[in-house]
Coordinates of C-alpha atoms and ligand atoms in Angstrom, one line a residue:
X664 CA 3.6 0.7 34.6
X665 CA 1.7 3.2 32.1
X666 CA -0.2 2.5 29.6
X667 CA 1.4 2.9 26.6
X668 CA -1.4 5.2 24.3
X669 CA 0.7 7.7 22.4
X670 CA 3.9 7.6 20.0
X671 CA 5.5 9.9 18.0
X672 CA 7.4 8.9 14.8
X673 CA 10.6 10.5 13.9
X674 CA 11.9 9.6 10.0
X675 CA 15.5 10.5 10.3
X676 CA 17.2 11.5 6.7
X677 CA 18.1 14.1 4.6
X678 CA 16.9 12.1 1.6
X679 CA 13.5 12.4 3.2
X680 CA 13.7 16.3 2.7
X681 CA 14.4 16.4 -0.5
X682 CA 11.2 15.7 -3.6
X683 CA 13.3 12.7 -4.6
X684 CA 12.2 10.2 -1.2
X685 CA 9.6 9.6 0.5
X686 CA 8.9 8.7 4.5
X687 CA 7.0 5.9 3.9
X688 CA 8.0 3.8 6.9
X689 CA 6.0 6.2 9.1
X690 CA 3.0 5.0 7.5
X691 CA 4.1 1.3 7.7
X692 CA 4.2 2.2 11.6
X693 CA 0.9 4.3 11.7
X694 CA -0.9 1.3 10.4
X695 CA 1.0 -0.9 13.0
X696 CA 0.6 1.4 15.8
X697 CA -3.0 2.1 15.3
X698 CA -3.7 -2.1 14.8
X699 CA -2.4 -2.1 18.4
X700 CA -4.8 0.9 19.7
X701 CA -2.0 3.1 19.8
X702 CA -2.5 6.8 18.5
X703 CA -0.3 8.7 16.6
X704 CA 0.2 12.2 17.5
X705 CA 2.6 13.6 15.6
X706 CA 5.2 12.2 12.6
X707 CA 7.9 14.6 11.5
X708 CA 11.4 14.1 9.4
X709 CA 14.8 15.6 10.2
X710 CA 18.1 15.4 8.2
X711 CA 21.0 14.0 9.4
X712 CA 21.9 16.5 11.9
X713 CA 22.2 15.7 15.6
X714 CA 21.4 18.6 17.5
X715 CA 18.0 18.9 14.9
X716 CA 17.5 15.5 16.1
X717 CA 18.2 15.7 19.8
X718 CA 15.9 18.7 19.4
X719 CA 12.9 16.8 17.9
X720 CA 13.7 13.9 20.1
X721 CA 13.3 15.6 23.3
X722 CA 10.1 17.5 22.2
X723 CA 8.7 14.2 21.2
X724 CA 10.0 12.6 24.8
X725 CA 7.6 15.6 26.7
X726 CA 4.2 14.4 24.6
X727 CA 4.4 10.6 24.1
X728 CA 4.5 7.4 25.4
X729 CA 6.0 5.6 22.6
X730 CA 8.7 7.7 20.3
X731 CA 9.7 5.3 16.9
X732 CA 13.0 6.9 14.9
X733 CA 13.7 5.1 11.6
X734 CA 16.6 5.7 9.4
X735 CA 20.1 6.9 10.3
X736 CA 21.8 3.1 12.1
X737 CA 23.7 3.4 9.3
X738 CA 27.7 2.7 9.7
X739 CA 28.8 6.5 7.8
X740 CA 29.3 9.5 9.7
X741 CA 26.3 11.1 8.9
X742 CA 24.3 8.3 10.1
X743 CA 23.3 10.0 13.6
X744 CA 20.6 8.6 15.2
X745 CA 22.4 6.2 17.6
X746 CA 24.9 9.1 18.8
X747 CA 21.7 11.3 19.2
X748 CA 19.5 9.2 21.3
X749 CA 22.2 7.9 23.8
X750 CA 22.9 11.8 24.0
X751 CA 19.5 12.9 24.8
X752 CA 19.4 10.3 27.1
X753 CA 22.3 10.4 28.9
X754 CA 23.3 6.6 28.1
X755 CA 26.9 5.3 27.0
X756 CA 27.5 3.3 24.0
X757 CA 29.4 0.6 24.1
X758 CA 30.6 -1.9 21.6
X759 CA 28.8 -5.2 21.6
X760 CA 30.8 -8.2 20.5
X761 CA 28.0 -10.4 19.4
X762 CA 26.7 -7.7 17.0
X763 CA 30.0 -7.4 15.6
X764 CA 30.2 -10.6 15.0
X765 CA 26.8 -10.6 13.3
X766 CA 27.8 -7.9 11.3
X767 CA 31.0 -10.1 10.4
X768 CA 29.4 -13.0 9.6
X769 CA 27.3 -11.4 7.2
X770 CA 30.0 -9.7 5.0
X771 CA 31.9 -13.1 5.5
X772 CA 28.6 -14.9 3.8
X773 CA 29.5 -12.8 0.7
X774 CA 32.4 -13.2 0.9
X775 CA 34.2 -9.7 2.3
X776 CA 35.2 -8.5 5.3
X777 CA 33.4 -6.1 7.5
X778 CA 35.2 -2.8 6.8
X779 CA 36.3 -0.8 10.3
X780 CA 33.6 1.6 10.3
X781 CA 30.7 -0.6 10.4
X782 CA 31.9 -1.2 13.9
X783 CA 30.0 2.0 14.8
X784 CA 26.4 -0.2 13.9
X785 CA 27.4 -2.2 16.8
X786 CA 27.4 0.7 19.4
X787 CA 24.8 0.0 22.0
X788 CA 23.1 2.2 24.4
X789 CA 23.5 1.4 27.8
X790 CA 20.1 -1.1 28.7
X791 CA 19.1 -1.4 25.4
X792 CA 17.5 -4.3 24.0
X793 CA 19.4 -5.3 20.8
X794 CA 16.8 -6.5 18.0
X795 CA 18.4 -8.5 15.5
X796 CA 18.0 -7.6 11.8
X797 CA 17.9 -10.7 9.5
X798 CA 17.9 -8.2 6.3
X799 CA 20.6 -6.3 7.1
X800 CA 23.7 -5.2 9.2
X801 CA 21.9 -2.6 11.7
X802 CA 20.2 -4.3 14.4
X803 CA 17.5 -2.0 15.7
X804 CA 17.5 -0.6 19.6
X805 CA 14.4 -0.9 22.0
X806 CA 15.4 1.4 24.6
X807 CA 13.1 1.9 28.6
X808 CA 13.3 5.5 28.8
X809 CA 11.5 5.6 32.3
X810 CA 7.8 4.3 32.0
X811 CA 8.3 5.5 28.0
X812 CA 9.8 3.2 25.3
X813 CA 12.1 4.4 23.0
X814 CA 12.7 2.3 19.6
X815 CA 15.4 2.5 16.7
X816 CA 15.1 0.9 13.2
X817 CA 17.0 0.9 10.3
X818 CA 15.7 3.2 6.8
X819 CA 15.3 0.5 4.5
X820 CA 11.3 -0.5 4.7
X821 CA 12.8 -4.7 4.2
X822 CA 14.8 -4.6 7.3
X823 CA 12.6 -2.5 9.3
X824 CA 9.2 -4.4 8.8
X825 CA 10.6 -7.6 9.7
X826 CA 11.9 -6.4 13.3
X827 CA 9.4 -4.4 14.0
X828 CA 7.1 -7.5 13.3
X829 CA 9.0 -10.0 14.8
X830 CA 10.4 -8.2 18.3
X831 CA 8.5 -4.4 18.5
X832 CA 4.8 -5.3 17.9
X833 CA 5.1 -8.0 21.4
X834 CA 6.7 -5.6 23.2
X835 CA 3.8 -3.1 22.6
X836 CA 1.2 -5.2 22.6
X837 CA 2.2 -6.1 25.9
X838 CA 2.1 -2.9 27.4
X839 CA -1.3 -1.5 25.4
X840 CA -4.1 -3.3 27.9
X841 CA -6.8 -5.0 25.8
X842 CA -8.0 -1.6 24.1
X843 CA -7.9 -1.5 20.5
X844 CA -8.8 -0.4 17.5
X845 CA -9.9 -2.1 14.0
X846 CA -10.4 -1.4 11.0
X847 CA -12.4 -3.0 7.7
X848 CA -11.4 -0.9 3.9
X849 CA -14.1 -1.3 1.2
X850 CA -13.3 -1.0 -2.0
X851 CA -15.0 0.9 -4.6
X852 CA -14.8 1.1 -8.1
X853 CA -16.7 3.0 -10.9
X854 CA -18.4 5.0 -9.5
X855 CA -17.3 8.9 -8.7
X856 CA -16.6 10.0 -4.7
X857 CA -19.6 12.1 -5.3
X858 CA -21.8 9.0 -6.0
X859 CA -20.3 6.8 -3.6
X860 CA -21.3 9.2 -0.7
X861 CA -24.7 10.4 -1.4
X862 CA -25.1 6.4 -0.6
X863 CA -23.0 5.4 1.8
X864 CA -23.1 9.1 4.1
X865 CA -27.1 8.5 5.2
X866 CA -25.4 4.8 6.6
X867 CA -22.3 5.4 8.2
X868 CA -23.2 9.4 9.2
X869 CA -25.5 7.6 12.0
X870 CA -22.5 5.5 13.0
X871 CA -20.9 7.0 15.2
X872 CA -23.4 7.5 17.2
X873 CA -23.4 3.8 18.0
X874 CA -23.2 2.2 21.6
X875 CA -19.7 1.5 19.7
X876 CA -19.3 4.3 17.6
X877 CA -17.9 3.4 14.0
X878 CA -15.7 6.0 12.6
X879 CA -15.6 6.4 8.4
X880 CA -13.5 8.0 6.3
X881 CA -13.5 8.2 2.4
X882 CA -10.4 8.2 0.4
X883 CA -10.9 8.7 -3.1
X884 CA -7.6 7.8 -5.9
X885 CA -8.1 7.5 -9.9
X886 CA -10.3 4.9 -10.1
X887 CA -10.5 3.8 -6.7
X888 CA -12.8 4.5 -3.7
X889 CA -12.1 3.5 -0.5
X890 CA -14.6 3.6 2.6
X891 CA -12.1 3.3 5.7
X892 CA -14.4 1.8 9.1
X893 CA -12.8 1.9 12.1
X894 CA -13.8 0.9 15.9
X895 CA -11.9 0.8 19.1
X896 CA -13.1 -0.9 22.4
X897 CA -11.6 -3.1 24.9
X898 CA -13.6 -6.6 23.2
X899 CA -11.7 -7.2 20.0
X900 CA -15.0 -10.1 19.2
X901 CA -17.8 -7.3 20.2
X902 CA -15.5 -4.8 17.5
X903 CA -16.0 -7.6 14.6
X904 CA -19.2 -7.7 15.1
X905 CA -20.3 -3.9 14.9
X906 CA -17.6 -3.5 12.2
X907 CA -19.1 -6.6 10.2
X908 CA -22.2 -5.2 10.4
X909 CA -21.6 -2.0 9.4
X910 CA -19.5 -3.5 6.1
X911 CA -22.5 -5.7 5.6
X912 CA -24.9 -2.7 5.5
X913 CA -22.9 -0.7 3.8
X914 CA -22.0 -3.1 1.1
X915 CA -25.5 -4.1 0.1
X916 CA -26.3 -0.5 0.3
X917 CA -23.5 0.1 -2.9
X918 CA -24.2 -3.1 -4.5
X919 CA -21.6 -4.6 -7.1
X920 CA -19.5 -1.1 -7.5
X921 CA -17.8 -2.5 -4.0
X922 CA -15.0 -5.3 -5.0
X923 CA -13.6 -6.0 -1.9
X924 CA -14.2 -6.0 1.5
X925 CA -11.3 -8.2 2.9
X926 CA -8.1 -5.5 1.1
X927 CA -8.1 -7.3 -1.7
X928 CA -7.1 -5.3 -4.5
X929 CA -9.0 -5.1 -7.8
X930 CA -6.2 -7.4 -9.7
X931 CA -6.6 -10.0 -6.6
X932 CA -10.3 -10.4 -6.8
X933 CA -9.4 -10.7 -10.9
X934 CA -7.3 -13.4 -10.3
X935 CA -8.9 -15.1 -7.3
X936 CA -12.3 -15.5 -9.5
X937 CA -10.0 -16.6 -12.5
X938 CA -8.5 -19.4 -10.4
X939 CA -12.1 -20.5 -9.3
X940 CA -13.9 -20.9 -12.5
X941 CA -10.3 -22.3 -13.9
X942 CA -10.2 -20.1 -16.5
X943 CA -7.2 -18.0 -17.8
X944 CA -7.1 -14.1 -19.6
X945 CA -5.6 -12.7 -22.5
X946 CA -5.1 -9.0 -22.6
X947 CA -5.2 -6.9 -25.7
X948 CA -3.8 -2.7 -24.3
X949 CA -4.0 0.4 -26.9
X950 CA -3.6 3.0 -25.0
X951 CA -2.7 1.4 -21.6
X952 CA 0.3 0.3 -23.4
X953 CA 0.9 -3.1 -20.8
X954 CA -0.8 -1.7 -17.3
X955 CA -3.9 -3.8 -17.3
X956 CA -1.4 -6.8 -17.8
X957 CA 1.3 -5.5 -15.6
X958 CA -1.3 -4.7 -13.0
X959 CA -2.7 -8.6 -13.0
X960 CA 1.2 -10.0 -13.3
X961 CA 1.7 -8.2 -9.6
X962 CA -0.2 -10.6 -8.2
X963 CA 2.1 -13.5 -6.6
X964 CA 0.1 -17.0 -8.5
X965 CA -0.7 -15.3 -11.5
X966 CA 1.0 -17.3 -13.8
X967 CA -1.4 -19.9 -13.2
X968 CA -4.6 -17.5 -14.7
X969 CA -2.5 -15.2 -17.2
X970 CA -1.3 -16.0 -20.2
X971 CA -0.3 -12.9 -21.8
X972 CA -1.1 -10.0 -24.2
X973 CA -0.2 -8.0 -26.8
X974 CA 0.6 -4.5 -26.6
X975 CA -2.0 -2.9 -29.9
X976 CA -0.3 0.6 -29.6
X977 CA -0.2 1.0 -33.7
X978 CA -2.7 0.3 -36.5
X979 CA -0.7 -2.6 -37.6
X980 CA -0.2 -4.8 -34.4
X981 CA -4.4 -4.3 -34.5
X982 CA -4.8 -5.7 -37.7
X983 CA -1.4 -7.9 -37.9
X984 CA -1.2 -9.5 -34.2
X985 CA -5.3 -9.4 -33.6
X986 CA -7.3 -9.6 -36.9
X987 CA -8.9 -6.4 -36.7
X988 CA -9.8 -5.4 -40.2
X989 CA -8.2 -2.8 -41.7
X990 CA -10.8 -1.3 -43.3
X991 CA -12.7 -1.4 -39.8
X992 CA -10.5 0.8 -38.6
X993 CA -10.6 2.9 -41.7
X994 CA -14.6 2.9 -41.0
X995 CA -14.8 3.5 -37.3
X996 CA -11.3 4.9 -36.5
X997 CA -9.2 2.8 -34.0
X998 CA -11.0 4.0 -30.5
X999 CA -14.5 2.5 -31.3
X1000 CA -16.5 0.2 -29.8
X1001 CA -16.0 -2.0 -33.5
X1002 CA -12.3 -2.2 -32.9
X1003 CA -12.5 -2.4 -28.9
X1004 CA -14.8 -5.9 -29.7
X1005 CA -12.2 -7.2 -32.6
X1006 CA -9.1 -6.7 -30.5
X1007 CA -10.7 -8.8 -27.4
X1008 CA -12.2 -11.9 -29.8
X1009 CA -9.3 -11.5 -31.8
X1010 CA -6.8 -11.8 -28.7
X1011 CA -8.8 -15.0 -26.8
X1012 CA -9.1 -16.5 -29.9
X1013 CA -5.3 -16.3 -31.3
X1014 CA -3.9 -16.7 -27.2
X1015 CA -6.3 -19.4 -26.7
X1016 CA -7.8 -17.6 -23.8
X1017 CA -11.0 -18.2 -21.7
X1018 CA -11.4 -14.7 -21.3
X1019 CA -9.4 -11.0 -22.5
X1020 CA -10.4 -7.7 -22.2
X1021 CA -9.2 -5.1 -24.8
X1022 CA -8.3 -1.5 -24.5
X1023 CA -8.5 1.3 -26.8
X1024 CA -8.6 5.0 -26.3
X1025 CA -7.4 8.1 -26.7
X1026 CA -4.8 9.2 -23.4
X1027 CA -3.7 12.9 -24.7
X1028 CA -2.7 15.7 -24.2
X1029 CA -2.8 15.2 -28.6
X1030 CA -4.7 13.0 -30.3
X1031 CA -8.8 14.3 -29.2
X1032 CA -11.6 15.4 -31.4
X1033 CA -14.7 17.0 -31.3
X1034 CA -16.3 13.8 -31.1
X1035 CA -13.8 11.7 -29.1
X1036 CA -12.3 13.8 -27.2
X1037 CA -9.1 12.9 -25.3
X1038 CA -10.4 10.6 -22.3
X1039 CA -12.8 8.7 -24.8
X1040 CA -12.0 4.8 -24.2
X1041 CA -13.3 2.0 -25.3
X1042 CA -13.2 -1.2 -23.4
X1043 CA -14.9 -4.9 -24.6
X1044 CA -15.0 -8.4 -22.7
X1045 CA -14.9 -11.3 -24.5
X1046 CA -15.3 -14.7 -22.7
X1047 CA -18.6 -16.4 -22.0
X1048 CA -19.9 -13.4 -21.4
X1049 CA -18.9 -10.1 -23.2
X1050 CA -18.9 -6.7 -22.5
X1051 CA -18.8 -3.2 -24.1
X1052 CA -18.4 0.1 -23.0
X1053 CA -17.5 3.6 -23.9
X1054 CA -15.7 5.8 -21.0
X1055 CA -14.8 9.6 -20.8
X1056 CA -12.3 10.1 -18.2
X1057 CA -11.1 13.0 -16.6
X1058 CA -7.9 14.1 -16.1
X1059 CA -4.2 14.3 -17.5
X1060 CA -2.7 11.2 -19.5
X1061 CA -1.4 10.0 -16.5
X1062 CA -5.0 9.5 -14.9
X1063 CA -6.6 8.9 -18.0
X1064 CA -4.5 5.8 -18.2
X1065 CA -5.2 5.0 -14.7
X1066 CA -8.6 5.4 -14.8
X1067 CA -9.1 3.0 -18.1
X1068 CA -7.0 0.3 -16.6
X1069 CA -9.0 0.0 -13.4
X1070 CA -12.4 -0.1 -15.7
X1071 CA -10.8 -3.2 -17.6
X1072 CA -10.1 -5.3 -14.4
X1073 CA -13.9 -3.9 -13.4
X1074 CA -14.9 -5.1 -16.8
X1075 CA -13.0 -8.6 -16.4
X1076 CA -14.4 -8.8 -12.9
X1077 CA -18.1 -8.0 -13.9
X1078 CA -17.4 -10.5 -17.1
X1079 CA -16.3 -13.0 -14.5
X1080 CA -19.4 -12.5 -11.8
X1081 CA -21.7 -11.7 -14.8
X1082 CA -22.8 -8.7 -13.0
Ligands
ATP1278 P1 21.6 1.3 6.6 O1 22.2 0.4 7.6 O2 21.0 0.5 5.4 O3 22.4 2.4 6.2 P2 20.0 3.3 8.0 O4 19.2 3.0 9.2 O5 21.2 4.1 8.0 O6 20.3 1.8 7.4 P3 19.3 5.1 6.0 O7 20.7 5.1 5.5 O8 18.8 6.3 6.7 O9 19.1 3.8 6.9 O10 18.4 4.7 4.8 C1 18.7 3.7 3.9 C2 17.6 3.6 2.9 O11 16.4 3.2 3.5 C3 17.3 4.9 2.2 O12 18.1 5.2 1.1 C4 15.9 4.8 1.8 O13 15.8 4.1 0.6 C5 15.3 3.9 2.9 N1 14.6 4.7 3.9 C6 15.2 5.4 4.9 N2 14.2 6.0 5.6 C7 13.1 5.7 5.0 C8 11.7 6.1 5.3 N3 11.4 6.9 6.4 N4 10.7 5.6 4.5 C9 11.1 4.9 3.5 N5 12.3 4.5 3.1 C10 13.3 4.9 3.9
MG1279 MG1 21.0 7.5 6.1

């Protein structure tokens, strides 16, 4: 049987062509795909219309091995993909009385009855492979389409991640022969794209031109640099190794502006170091208004190395909630590197903290002046080691507020490795 190499993702939903949703199970799959050494060539959306789907459908069918449609099991009329596919394919749907009867239980677990028209969710192509969703009432379809596979998963990203992990990935995998490709992300932070690549380009530039060539991409987000390495090869050990060393080269090239190596993300490493020294953080947010704290509360655990915050927007929480002098403010003007220090002691102190971070600054578009301009923030440390530092970032409020609240996890982080 072939090789399967190439797929083709299809995101089926008129949703998806509108600014208000996004496709954001074809990257889900990409990732997935790619893991497995399979390439994909082409993504695309279509509404919920059948002959634009049949048309897609077919096109993909003449250029891939693999073709993924997400979205549109649905039980409503305008839920199409089922009817499309066994259409393009010339196969006959017929009911299947055990998925009814899954569909049946379910309702019955809540209590309901399965209305008449989710009956359609149980239409199965002729020779498909049924694969059960736990999450929800459309199963998705795995469908031999000659040597080329053919799979159908529901919209919603919780139901679809779950079968395509638990019954599409081995079915693949299977088929893929041992070549694959892997990949290793670092993560960089304060430091511009600029910066990062006049250091990292001279190392990963020559590369490719390994006996195993190592490909390197460089994303850059507010705040965030990301150095993508990727290597394919038939020896998934002989990958590690060229991918390891080329992390390790490049990550003692960059120094302590790289946070992760392992896709950790900057709150993770926060925490994990926080839950190694056993110590716990107080946050004390002017202008990020609660996303320094938010960000660190993401992280599953984190109630075992946060204990809170308090949210400084006005003059008076400062002085009432953190002991920052009034006339301190009146001196220095609340984004200063005066304030910035009082609001972190005075947080660890009154929270009982190991360690806080504070944040002050000025986010626009109003509010900048000659000398502080909008952008100006002011971060301190306090812990058994402290920090201070004045930032100008770039950018609209949005990124402004983005950028400060990725320095204070640096900050805590660096406070934390005493770098
Ligand atoms: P259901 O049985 O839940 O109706 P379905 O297969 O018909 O499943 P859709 O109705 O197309 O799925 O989509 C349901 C929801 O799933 C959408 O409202 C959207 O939130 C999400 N969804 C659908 N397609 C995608 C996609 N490509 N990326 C991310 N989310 C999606
Ligand atoms: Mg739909």
């Amino acid at each position: 049987m072939r090789q399967l190499a190439t797929a083709e993702i299809i995101a089926v939903g008129s949703e998806l062509l509108t600014p208000h949703r996004t496709d954001t199970n074809s990257l889900y799959l990409t990732a997935q795909l790619n893991e497995l050494g399979i390439d994909v060539r082409t993504k695309c959306v279509v509404g919920d219309n059948l002959a634009d789907l049949v048309g897609m459908f077919k096109l993909a069918l003449t250029r891939a091995d693999v073709v993924l449609l997400t979205g549109g099991l649905g039980p409503t009329a305008d839920d199409v993909t089922r009817d499309g596919i066994a259409a393009a394919l010339n196969l006959h749907l017929h009911e299947s009385a055990e998925i009814v009867g899954a569909i049946q239980a379910r309702f019955a677990s809540r209590g309901l009855q399965m209305p008449d028209i989710n009956r359609r969710q149980a239409h199965v192509p002729e020779g498909a492979r049924v694969l059960p969703n736990a999450n929800g009432t459309a199963p998705g379809l795995w469908i031999d389409a000659g040597e080329q596979v053919v799979v159908l998963l529901p919209g919603p990203p919780r139901e679809l991640q779950p079968i395509f992990e638990t019954h599409v990935r081995p079915g693949l995998a299977s088929r893929t022969g041992s070549r694959q490709l892997r990949r290793r992300i670092l993560k960089i932070t304060g430091r511009p794209e600029s910066g990062v690549e006049q250091i990292a380009q001279p190392l990963y530039g020559p590369m490719a031109d390994w006996p195993v060539p190592v490909e390197t991409t460089i994303l850059a987000a507010p705040g965030q640099i990301e150095l993508h390495l990727s290597a394919r090869g038939d020896d998934a050990a002989k990958i590690d190794r060229v991918l390891d060393e080329a992390v390790t080269r490049l990550a003692s090239a960059l120094g302590d502006i790289v946070f992760s190596a392992d896709g950790r993300s900057l709150p993770e490493v926060v925490g994990q170091l926080l839950l190694e020294q056993g110590a716990r953080v107080a946050v004390a947010e002017s202008c990020t208004g609660g996303l320094v704290l938010g960000r660190l509360t993401d992280v599953p655990g984190s109630s075992s190395w946060v204990i809170g915050g308090v949210t400084a927007y006005s003059n008076d929480v400062k002085i009432h909630q953190l002991g920052v002098a009034a006339a301190m403010i009146a001196e220095f003007g609340a984004v200063s590197e005066p304030v910035a220090r009082a609001m972190a002691d005075g947080v660890r102190e009154r929270l009982a903290a190991d360690v806080s971070v504070s944040v002050t600054g000025i986010a626009g578009p109003a509010g900048g002046t000659v000398e502080k301009p909008v952008g100006t923030v002011v971060i301190a440390t306090s812990g058994p080691r402290s920090l201070l530092r004045t930032f100008r970032f770039p950018g609209d409020r949005a990124m402004v507020r983005t950028q400060a609240t990725q320095a204070a996890l640096d900050m805590l982080r660096r406070t934390l490795i005493g770098a």
